[in-house]
């Protein structure tokens, strides 16, 4: 029986073909860009909209490997450090708080009765709409930005954790009681370890919104950060800086995602294997 | 046949309704220590509901359930349970699953046990269910039958007063199933347990039990033919002879007749026996029909 290489549900692309298919959209994108950039630059060598690769490389050299005269720092790295600090603290806080709330709401009906409606309500508030409130109440320093990320991300994590707890078969809760396990032990030794992998998955999915909130906050009020820089140089139409910055952010996001995926399979090998009898 | 002597497990006039629909209708049952009760009945008749009541997962709409002299409350260490699935904790290894009850101090005498004592005790049980070579595996790495054997060890280590099993072998293939039946009987004899075993396999019920109970909604009584809201009652309660192997059950004419008879009495929707005529020949069987059910005019 011969399976088709590409088309249809029975397709079985070979290993090298997989690599080709993977590279295809990237190669296309780069080719189209180079072509368009080349046309514009021959037309007008001072054009800033689609810089050539060598212009971008020069820009990266200035940003990453040349000391900034005004601040004495290497801008790309200080921006990265500032942004990563904000996004990591914000997301970590959201993960911890979301985990704790979701665990308790999912397991204890009494807590759920107040917790769930309230968190559902909070999750409906568009975080960006309250950004001015955050700046007013927490100042324009780090706290407001971290708070925006936190508030933007934790309701979803909390609600998802609650659902994860609810998905644990009720048999397990009865079973735990027949083994003489107390309710606190049930929460922290039986339920918690089982929803940890789901937390990792949820955080993975939430990172996209976390970046959105980070860049939005930095665009409005900051003195360093990746988002701040992009919106700052936008005034000079410095696409040669903006494009590498965007690629860098994408790369950072990709690495975080990759790390979480690795952690999931390394620490929770039993996850998604069910614990079911089949 | 009413017996006033105290029994190990006692169920008196128990009703269970969901909304206005009556599921269990005036159930009476007394079970001796060490008895192996098999419970059969048509799908949806309320077997699992009765188990949940004894387990304390739910409370009866009315009536009393007593275990060893105490009214039954929320699930606790006195009652072990094995479900058809989800009995194991997927994030714990076999050894951790089995020792969990002792490590978290669920059994009263476990507080004084050292880690080594606990492991040793678990190992004895794991040997009995022939899983001592798999102590470090996770549930998803085991076959269905192995998982159920771990679940049995996990429940037995607590030395429960009664072990409840709800179709524990329902998801297993016939060979594994027979194997499990034999292991269970061995353990039951060794540990002198009281077991309440639900199955929809009549042969399994007849082979394993010392006592066969059938729950059925197909009967009539003096509440009148038009009375709609009848729940299930225990329609058969008989002592079972002991046999050596499950194959004996399938081939002995005596068992075939017994199974045929119970099929007719409990599983046939056309065959409506009167509640006064139920085959409740087990020495511990007792019923207290209400005056309406028994047609006694006041
Ligand atoms: N929580 C519930 N709410 C409403 N109805 C319920 C609930 N649990 C069970 N029932 C109903 O009670 C009846 C008995 O259910 P139960 O699970 O006890 O049957 P069963 O005899 O164990 O069936 P099976 O052989 O299929 O396992 C069914 O009609 C079911 O729909
Ligand atoms: Mg059932």
Short mmCIF file of N, CA and C and ligand atoms in Angstrom, two decimals, chain B residues 18 23 41-50 52 58 166-167, ligand 1:
data_model
loop_
_atom_site.label_atom_id
_atom_site.label_comp_id
_atom_site.label_asym_id
_atom_site.label_seq_id
_atom_site.Cartn_x
_atom_site.Cartn_y
_atom_site.Cartn_z
N UNK B 18 -34.11 10.52 42.77
CA UNK B 18 -33.49 11.67 42.12
C UNK B 18 -34.63 12.53 41.59
N UNK B 23 -35.57 5.62 42.67
CA UNK B 23 -34.65 4.63 42.11
C UNK B 23 -34.61 3.39 43.01
N UNK B 41 -28.33 -7.03 38.37
CA UNK B 41 -29.59 -6.36 38.08
C UNK B 41 -29.52 -5.71 36.72
N UNK B 42 -30.69 -5.41 36.14
CA UNK B 42 -30.71 -4.79 34.81
C UNK B 42 -29.96 -3.45 34.82
N UNK B 43 -29.47 -3.05 33.66
CA UNK B 43 -28.75 -1.79 33.57
C UNK B 43 -29.65 -0.63 34.01
N UNK B 44 -29.10 0.23 34.85
CA UNK B 44 -29.85 1.40 35.28
C UNK B 44 -30.82 1.14 36.41
N UNK B 45 -30.77 -0.06 37.02
CA UNK B 45 -31.75 -0.36 38.07
C UNK B 45 -31.35 0.28 39.39
N UNK B 46 -30.11 0.71 39.52
CA UNK B 46 -29.72 1.39 40.75
C UNK B 46 -28.65 0.68 41.56
N UNK B 47 -27.92 -0.24 40.94
CA UNK B 47 -26.86 -0.95 41.66
C UNK B 47 -25.80 0.01 42.17
N UNK B 48 -25.32 0.85 41.25
CA UNK B 48 -24.28 1.80 41.65
C UNK B 48 -24.82 2.79 42.67
N UNK B 49 -26.09 3.12 42.55
CA UNK B 49 -26.70 4.03 43.52
C UNK B 49 -26.66 3.41 44.92
N UNK B 50 -27.00 2.12 45.01
CA UNK B 50 -26.96 1.44 46.30
C UNK B 50 -25.54 1.43 46.85
N UNK B 52 -23.21 3.62 46.19
CA UNK B 52 -22.86 4.98 46.63
C UNK B 52 -23.46 5.30 47.99
N UNK B 58 -23.43 9.43 48.74
CA UNK B 58 -24.73 10.10 48.73
C UNK B 58 -25.50 9.62 49.94
N UNK B 166 -17.45 -1.90 42.19
CA UNK B 166 -18.48 -1.62 41.18
C UNK B 166 -17.98 -2.01 39.80
N UNK B 167 -18.40 -3.16 39.34
CA UNK B 167 -17.96 -3.73 38.06
C UNK B 167 -16.45 -3.61 37.88
N1 LIG C 1 -26.91 11.93 40.07
C1 LIG C 1 -28.01 11.46 39.45
N2 LIG C 1 -29.02 12.29 39.12
C2 LIG C 1 -30.14 11.83 38.52
N3 LIG C 1 -30.33 10.56 38.19
C3 LIG C 1 -29.38 9.67 38.49
C4 LIG C 1 -28.17 10.08 39.13
N4 LIG C 1 -27.40 8.98 39.29
C5 LIG C 1 -28.09 7.96 38.78
N5 LIG C 1 -29.29 8.35 38.31
C6 LIG C 1 -30.29 7.48 37.71
O1 LIG C 1 -30.52 6.44 38.60
C7 LIG C 1 -30.71 5.22 37.90
C8 LIG C 1 -29.80 4.17 38.47
O2 LIG C 1 -28.45 4.49 38.18
P1 LIG C 1 -27.26 3.53 38.58
O3 LIG C 1 -26.03 4.12 38.07
O4 LIG C 1 -27.35 3.25 40.04
O5 LIG C 1 -27.64 2.20 37.77
P2 LIG C 1 -26.83 0.86 37.68
O6 LIG C 1 -27.74 -0.22 38.13
O7 LIG C 1 -25.52 0.97 38.35
O8 LIG C 1 -26.65 0.75 36.11
P3 LIG C 1 -25.43 0.13 35.27
O9 LIG C 1 -25.62 -1.36 35.29
O10 LIG C 1 -25.66 0.68 33.92
O11 LIG C 1 -24.17 0.57 35.91
C9 LIG C 1 -30.49 5.51 36.44
O12 LIG C 1 -31.72 5.60 35.82
C10 LIG C 1 -29.79 6.84 36.44
O13 LIG C 1 -30.19 7.57 35.31
#
